[in-house]
Tab-separated table of C-alpha atoms in Angstrom:
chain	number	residue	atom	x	y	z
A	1	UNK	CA	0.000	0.000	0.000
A	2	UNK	CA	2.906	1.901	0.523
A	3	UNK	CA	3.513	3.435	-2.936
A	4	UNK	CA	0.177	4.781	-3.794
A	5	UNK	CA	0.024	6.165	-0.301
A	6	UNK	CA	3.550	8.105	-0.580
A	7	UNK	CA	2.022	9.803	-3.903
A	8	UNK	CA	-0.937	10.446	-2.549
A	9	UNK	CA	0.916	12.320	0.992
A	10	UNK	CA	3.224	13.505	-0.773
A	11	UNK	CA	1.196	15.359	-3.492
A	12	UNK	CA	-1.173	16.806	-0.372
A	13	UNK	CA	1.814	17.837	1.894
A	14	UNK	CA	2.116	21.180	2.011
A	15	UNK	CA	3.306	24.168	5.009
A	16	UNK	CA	1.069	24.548	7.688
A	17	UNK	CA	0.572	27.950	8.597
A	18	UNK	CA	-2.240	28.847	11.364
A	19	UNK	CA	-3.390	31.793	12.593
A	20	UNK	CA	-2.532	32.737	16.259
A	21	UNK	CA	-6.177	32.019	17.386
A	22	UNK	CA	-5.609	28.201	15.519
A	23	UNK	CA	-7.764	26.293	18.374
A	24	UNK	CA	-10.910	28.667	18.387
A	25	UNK	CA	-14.347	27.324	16.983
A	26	UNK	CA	-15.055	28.875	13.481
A	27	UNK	CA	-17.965	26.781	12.463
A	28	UNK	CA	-20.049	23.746	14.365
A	29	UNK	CA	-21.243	21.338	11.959
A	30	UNK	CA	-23.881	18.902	13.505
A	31	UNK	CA	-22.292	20.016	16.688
A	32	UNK	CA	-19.081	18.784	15.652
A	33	UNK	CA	-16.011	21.680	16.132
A	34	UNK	CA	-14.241	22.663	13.161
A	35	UNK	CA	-11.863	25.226	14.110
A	36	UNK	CA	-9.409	28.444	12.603
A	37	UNK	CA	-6.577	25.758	11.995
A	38	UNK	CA	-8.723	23.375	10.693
A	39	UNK	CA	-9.856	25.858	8.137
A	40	UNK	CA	-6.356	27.111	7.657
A	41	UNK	CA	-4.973	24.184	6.761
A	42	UNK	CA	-7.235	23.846	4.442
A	43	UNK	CA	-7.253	27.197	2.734
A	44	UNK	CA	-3.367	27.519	2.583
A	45	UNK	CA	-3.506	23.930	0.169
A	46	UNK	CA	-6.414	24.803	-1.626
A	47	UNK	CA	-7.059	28.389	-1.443
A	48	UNK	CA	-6.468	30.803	-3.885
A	49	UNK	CA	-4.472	33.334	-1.553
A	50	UNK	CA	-5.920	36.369	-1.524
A	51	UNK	CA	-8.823	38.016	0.018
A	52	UNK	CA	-11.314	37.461	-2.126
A	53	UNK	CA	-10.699	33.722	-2.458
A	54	UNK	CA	-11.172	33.373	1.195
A	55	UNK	CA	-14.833	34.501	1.192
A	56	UNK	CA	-15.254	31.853	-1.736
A	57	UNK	CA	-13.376	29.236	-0.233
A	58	UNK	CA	-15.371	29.445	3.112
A	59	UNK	CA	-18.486	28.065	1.374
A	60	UNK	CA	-17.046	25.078	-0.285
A	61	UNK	CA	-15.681	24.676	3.167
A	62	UNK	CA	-18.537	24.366	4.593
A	63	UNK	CA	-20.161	22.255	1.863
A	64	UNK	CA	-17.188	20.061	2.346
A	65	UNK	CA	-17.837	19.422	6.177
A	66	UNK	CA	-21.420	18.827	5.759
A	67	UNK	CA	-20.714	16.154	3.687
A	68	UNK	CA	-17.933	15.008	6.083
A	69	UNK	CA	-21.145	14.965	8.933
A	70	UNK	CA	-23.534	13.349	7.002
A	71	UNK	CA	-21.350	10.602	6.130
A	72	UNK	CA	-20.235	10.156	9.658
A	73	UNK	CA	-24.164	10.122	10.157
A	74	UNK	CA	-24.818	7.580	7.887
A	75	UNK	CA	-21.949	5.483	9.913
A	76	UNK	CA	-19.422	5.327	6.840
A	77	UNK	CA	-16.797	5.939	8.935
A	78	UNK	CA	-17.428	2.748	11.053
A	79	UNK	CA	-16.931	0.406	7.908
A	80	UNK	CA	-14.076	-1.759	8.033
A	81	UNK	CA	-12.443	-0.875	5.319
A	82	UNK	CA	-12.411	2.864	6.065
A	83	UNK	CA	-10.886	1.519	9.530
A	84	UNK	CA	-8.150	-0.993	7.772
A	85	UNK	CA	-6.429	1.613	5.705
A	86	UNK	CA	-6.578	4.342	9.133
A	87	UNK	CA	-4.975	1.610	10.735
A	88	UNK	CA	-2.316	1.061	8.210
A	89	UNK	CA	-1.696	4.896	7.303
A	90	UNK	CA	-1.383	5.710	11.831
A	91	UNK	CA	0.946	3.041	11.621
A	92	UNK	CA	3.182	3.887	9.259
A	93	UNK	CA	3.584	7.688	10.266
A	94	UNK	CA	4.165	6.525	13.352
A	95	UNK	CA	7.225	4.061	12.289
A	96	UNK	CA	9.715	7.371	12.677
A	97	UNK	CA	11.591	9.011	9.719
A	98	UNK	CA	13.455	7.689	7.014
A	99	UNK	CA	12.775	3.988	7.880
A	100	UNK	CA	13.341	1.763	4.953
A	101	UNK	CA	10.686	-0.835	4.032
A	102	UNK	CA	12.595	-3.647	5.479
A	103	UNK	CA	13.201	-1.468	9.244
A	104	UNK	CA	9.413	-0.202	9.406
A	105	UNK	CA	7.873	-4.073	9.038
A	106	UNK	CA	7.487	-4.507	5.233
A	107	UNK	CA	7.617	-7.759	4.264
A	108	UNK	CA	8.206	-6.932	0.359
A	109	UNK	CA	5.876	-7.680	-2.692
A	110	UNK	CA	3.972	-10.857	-2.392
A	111	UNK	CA	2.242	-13.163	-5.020
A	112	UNK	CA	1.177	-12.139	-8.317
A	113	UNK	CA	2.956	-8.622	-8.445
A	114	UNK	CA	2.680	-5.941	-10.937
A	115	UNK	CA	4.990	-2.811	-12.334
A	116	UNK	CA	2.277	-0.128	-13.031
A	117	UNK	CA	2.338	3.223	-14.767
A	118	UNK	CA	0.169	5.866	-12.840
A	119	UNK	CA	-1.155	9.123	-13.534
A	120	UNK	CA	-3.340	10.565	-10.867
A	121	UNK	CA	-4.869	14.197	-11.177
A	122	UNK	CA	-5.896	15.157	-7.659
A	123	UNK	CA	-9.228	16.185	-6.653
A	124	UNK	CA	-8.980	19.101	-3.871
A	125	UNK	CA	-11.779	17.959	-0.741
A	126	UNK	CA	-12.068	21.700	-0.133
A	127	UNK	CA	-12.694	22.788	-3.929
A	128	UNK	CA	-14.756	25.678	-4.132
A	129	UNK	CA	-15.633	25.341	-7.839
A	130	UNK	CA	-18.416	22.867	-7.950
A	131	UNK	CA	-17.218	22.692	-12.172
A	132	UNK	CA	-13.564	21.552	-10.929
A	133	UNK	CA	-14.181	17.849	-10.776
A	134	UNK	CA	-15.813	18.350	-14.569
A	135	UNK	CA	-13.033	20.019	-15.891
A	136	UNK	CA	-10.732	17.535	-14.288
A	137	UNK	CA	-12.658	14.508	-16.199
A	138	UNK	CA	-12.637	16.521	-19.277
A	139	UNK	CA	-8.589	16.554	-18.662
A	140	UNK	CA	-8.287	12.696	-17.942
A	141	UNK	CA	-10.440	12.025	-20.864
A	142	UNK	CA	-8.536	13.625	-23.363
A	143	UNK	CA	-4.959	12.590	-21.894
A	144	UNK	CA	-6.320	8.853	-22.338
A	145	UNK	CA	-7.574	9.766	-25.993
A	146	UNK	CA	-4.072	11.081	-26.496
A	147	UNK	CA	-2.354	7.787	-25.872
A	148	UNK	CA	-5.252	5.437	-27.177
A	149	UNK	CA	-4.184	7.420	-30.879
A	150	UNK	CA	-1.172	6.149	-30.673
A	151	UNK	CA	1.341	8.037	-28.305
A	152	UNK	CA	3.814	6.638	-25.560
A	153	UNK	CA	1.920	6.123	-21.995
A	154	UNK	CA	4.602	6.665	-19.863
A	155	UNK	CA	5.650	9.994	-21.982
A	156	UNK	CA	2.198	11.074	-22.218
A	157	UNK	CA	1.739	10.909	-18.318
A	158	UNK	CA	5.675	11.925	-17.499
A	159	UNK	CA	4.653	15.021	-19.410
A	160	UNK	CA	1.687	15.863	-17.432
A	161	UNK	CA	2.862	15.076	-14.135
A	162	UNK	CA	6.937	15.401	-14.457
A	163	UNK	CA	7.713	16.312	-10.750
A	164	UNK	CA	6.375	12.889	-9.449
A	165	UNK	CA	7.291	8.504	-10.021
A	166	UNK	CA	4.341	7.430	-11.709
A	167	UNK	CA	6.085	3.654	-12.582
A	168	UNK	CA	6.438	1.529	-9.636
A	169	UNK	CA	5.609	-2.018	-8.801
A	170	UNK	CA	2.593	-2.969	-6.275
A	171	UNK	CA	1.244	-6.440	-4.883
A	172	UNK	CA	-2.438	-7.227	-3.104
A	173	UNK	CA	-2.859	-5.348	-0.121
A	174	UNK	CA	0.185	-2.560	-1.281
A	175	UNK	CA	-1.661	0.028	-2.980
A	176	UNK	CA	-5.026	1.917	-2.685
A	177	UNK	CA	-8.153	-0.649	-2.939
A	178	UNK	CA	-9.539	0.765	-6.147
A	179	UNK	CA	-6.492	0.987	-7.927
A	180	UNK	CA	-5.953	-2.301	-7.180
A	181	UNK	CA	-9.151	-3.130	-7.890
A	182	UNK	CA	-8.365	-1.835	-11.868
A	183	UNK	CA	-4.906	-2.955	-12.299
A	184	UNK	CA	-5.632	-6.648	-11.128
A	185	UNK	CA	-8.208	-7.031	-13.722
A	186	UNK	CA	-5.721	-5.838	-17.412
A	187	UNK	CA	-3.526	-8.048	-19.042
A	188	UNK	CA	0.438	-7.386	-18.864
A	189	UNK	CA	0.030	-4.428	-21.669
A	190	UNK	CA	-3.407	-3.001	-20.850
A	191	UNK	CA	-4.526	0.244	-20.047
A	192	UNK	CA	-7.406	1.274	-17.944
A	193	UNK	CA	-9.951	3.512	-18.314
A	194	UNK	CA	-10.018	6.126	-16.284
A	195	UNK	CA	-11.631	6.191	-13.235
A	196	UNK	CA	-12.487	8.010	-9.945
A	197	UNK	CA	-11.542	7.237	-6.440
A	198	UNK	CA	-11.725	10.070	-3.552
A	199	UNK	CA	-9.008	11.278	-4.061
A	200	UNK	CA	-8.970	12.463	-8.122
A	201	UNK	CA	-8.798	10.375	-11.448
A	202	UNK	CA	-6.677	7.784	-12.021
A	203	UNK	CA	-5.185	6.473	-15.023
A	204	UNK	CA	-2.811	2.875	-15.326
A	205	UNK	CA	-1.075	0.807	-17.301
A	206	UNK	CA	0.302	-2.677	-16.467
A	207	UNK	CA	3.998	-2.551	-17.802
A	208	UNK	CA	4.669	-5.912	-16.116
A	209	UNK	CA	3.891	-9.236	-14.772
A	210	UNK	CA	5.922	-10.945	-12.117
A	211	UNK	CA	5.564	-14.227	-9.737
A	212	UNK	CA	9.028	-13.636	-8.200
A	213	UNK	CA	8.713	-13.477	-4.675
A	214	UNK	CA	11.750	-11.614	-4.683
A	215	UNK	CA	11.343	-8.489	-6.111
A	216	UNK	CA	13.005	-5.764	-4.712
A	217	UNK	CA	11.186	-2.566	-3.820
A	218	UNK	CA	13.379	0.054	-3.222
A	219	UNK	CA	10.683	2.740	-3.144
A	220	UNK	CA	11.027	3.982	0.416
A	221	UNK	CA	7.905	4.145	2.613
A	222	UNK	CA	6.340	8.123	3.717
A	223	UNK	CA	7.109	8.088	7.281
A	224	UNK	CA	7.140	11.044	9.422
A	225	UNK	CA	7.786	9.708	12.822
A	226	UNK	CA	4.649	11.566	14.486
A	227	UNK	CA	0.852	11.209	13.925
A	228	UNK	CA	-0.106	14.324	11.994
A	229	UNK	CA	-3.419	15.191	13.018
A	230	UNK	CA	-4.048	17.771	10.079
A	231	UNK	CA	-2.813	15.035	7.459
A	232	UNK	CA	-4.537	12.218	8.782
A	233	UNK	CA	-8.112	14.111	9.398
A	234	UNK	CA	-7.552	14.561	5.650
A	235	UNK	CA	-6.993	11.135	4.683
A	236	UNK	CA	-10.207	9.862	6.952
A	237	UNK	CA	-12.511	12.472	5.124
A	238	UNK	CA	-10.902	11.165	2.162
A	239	UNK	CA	-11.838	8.053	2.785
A	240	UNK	CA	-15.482	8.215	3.784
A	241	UNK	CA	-16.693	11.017	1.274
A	242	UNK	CA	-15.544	8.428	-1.103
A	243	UNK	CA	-17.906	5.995	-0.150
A	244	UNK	CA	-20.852	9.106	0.228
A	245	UNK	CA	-19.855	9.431	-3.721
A	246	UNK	CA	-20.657	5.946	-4.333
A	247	UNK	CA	-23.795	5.668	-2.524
A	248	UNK	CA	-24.983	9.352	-4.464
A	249	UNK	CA	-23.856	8.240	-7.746
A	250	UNK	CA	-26.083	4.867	-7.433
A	251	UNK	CA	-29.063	7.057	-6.006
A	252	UNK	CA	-28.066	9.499	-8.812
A	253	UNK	CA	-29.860	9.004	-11.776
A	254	UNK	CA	-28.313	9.766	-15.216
A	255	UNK	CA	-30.325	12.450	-16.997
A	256	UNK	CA	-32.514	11.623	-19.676
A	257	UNK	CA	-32.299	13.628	-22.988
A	258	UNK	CA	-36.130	15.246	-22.214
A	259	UNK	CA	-34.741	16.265	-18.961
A	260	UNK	CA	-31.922	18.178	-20.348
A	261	UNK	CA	-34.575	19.264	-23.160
A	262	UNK	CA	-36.889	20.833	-20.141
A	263	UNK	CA	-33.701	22.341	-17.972
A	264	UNK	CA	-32.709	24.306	-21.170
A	265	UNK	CA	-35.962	25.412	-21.853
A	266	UNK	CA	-36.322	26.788	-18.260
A	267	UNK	CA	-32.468	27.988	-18.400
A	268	UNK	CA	-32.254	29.427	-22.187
A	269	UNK	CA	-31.451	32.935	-21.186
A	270	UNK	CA	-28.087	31.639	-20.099
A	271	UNK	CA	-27.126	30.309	-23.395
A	272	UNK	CA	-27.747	33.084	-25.373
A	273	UNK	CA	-24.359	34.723	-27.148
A	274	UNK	CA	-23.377	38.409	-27.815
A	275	UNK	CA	-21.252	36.943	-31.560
A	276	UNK	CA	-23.568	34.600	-33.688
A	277	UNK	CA	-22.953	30.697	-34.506
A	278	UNK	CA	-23.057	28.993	-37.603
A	279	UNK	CA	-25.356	25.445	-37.047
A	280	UNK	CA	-25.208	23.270	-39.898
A	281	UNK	CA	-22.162	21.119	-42.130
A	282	UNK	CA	-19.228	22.072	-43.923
A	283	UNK	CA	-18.652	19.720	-47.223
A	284	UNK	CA	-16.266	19.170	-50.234
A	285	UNK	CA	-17.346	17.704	-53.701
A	286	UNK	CA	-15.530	16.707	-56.267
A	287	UNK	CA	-17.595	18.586	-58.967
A	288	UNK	CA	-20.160	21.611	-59.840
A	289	UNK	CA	-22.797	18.307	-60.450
A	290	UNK	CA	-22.318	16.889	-57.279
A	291	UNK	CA	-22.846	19.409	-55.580
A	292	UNK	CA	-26.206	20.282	-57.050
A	293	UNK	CA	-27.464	17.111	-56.098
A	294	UNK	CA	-26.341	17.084	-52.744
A	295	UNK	CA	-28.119	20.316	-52.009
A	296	UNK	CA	-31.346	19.397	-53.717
A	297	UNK	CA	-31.043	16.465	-51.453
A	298	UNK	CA	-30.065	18.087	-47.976
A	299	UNK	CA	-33.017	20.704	-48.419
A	300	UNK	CA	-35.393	18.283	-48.780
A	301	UNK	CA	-34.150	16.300	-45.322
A	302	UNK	CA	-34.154	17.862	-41.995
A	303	UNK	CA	-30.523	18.801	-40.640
A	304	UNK	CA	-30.609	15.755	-37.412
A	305	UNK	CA	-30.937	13.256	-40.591
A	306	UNK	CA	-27.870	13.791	-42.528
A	307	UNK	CA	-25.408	12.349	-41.270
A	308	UNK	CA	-27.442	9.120	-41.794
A	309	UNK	CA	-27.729	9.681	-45.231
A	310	UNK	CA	-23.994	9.991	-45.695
A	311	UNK	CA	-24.118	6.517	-44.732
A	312	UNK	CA	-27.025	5.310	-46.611
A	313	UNK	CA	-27.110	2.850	-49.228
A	314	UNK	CA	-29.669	4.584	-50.961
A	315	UNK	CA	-27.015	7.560	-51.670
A	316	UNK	CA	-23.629	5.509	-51.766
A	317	UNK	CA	-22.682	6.574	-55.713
A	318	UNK	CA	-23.404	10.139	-54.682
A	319	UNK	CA	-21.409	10.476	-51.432
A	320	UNK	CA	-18.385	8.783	-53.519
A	321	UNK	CA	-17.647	12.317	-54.697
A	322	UNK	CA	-18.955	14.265	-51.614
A	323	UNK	CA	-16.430	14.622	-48.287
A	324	UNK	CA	-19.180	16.049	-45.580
A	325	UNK	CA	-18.657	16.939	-41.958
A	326	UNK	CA	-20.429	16.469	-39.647
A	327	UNK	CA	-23.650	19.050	-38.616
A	328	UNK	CA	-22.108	20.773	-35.511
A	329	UNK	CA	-22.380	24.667	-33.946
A	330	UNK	CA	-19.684	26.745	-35.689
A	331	UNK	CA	-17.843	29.561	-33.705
A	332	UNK	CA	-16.191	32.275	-35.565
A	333	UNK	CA	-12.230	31.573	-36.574
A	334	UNK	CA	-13.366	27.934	-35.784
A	335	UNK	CA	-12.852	26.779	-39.492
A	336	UNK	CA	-11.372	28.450	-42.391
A	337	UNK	CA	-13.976	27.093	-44.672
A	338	UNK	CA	-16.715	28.021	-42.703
A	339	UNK	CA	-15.340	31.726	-41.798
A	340	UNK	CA	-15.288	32.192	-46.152
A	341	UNK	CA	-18.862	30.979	-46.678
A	342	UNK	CA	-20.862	31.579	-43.241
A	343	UNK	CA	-18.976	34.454	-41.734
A	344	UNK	CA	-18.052	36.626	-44.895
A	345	UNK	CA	-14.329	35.658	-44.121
A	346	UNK	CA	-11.536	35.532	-46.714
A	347	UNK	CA	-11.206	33.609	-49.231
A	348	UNK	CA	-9.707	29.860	-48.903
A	349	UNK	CA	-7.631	27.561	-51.431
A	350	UNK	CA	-9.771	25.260	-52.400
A	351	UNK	CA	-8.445	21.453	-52.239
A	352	UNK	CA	-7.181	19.498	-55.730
A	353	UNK	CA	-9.409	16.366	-54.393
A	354	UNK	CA	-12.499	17.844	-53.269
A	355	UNK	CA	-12.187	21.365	-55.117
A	356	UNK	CA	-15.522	22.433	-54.343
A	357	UNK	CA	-16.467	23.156	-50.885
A	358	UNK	CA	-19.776	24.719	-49.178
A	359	UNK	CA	-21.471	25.059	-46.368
A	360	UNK	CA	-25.501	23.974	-45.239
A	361	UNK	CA	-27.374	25.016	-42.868
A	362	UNK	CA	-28.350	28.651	-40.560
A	363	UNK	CA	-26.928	31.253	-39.107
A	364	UNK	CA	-28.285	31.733	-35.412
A	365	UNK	CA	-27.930	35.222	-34.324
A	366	UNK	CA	-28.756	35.555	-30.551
A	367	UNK	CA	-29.064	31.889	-29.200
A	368	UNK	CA	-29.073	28.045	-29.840
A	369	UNK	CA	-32.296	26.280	-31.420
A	370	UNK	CA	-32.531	24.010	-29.182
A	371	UNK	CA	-30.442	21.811	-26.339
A	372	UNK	CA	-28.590	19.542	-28.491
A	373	UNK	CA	-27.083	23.034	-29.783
A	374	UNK	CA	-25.224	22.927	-26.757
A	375	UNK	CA	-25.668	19.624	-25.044
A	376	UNK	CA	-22.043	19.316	-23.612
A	377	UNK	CA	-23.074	22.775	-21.288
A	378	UNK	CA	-26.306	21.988	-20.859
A	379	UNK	CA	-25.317	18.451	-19.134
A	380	UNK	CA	-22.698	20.372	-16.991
A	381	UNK	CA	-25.243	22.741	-16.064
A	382	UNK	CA	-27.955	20.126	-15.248
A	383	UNK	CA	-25.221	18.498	-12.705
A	384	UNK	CA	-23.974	21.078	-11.111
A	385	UNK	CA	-27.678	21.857	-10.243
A	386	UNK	CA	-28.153	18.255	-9.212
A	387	UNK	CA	-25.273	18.959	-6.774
A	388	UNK	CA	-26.570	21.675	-5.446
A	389	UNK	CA	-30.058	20.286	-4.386
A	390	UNK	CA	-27.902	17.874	-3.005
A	391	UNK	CA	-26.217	19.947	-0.739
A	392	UNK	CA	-29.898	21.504	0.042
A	393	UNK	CA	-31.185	18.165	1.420
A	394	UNK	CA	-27.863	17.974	3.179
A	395	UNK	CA	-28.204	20.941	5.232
A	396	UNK	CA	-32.043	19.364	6.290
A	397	UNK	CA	-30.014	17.318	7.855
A	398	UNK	CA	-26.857	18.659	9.681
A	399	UNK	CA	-27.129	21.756	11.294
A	400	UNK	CA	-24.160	24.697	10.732
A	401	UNK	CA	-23.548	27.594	12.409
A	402	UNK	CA	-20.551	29.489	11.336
A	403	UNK	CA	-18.972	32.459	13.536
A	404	UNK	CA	-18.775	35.316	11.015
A	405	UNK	CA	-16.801	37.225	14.087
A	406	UNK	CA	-13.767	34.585	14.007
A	407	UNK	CA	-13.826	34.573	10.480
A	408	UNK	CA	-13.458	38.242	10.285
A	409	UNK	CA	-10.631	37.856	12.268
A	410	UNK	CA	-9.168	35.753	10.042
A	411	UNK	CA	-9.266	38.115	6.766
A	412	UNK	CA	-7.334	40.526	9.013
């Protein structure tokens, strides 16, 4: 467990700095304490240092610790395996500094071991942007579509996280449970998919396969030689909000395309645009004739259908000598071709295969047609609104009362 566990503490460590008035109660939450140091802490890894990010950070704070209570209330931090891995991490911050594996009780890898790339982009627990975790996906997702084209894992993820060792090997019971979990199931080879565990998204590879019992593992263990309170507070909220997640994303049902339909009807003043779009598709023929009859036939279809006639059999000999993109909402200085023909943009070269290009479709001025305009947003939006309710039935349930005179104190 070791390895994972050093990235993870490792990543999180950062200097405490508390005010002077550290032990005074800032907040209760469900009658629970939470005091200036505990919000200090806090705010000096994840805040954005300055005055104004302090007032922003104090909600998510909050937010954060009434999620903290109602786990706690829902007794997730009595399950055993939130209790194994406290156990484990007390234990090995208490083993005193620079102990090697071998000094501090580590009996080596065991069994069926494996030497794993790992990328992990951390998830702040005190986030104040409810869009963070979204934009962190979005990240994930398009580092793992980088490397499914084609490129190098271990470059692709050395490049994006270059200050840490993300190749290392791991045996049962070694590592974090979920990544575990993921790297037992792939083939010597394989690459995950990327996934979420409490504490960000993960990303691995199995480089290698080994029944040796004798594998060295000279990665040394994080050992600090005291119990850090702060730090290991951290890790137990870690733990348990994790298994809030999973319970909310199984209660959570995925939204259904007339629900997103309905939300942007109710919300369409807040996709409306100041610079208009272009809505339609961009397409190359490889004569005058061909054209014609492509236009004819796209007037006479409504836009949602045709993409499914490019792949008709029906219209095979015509779309032989037609190269058409897909029907999509076109920004300004997104494409050349459609800055010439929908934007009055200059002129472009026109290709030697396909010398013929035009564009099909509308100019919307103010605002998109309808939600599938802008689905991607709309989705986002739907979510984060999800969240908050959730939050709302949270605070039903735990009380909060925060001391606006401390926290004064602390902007001073």
């Amino acid at each position: 467990m070791k390895n994972a566990l050093t990235l993870f503490l490792m990543f999180f460590l950062g200097i405490q700095a508390y005010a002077q008035d550290a032990n005074d109660v800032l907040m209760r939450v469900g009658g629970k304490a939470v005091t200036v140091g505990d919000f200090m802490y806090a705010y000096q890894k994840n805040g954005q240092g300055n005055q104004e990010g302090l007032d922003k950070f104090l909600e998510g704070f909050q937010n954060n610790n009434l999620k903290i209570a109602y786990a706690e209330k829902l007794g997730l931090d009595t399950l055993a395996s939130v209790r194994q891995q406290m156990n484990y991490l007390q234990k090995t911050m208490e083993a005193g500094q620079n102990i090697s594996n071998a000094e501090s009780g580590f009996d080596g890898l065991h069994g069926l071991s494996l030497y794993i790339g790992h990328l992990l982009l951390p998830l702040p627990q005190h986030s104040p942007n409810y869009n963070y975790q979204y934009e962190l996906k979005v990240r994930m997702d398009s580092i793992y579509n980088q490397i499914v084209s084609g490129e190098d894992f271990m470059a692709v993820i050395n490049a994006v996280s270059p200050n840490t060792r993300n190749e290392y090997w791991i045996s049962k019971t070694h590592t974090l449970q979920e990544v575990e979990n993921q790297a037992y199931r792939l083939n010597e080879g394989e690459m995950s998919k990327p996934f979420l565990d409490y504490d960000g998204y993960h990303l691995i590879k199995v480089l290698k396969k080994s029944e040796q019992a004798d594998i060295k593992n000279d990665q040394p263990a994080f050992v600090t030689g005291q119990v850090d309170t702060h730090l290991l507070a951290e890790y137990r909220n870690g733990l348990i909000l994790n298994e809030l997640y999973k319970i909310h994303s199984k209660e959570e049902k995925e939204a259904t395309e007339q629900e997103l339909a309905a939300f942007f009807t109710a919300m369409h003043g807040n996709y409306e645009w100041d610079i208009p779009r272009f809505k339609g598709a961009l397409y190359f023929c490889k004569d005058k004739k061909t054209q014609k009859e492509l236009v004819k036939l796209l007037k006479k279809v409504p836009m949602k259908d045709w993409e499914r006639l490019a792949k008709s059999q029906n219209y095979t000999k015509l779309f032989e000598n037609v190269e058409m993109g897909p029907v999509k909402l076109y920004m300004l200085s997104q494409d050349p071709y459609v800055d010439e023909l929908a934007f009055k943009g200059p002129k472009q070269k026109s290709r030697a295969d396909f010398p013929i290009h035009g564009v099909m479709g509308k100019k919307l001025k103010k605002s998109p047609e309808d939600y599938t305009d802008v689905r991607d947003q709309v989705l986002q939006d739907f979510e984060l609104a999800q969240e908050l309710q959730w939050m709302e039935n949270i605070k039903k349930e735990i009380p909060i009362d925060v001391d606006m005179k401390v926290f004064k104190r602390i902007k001073k």
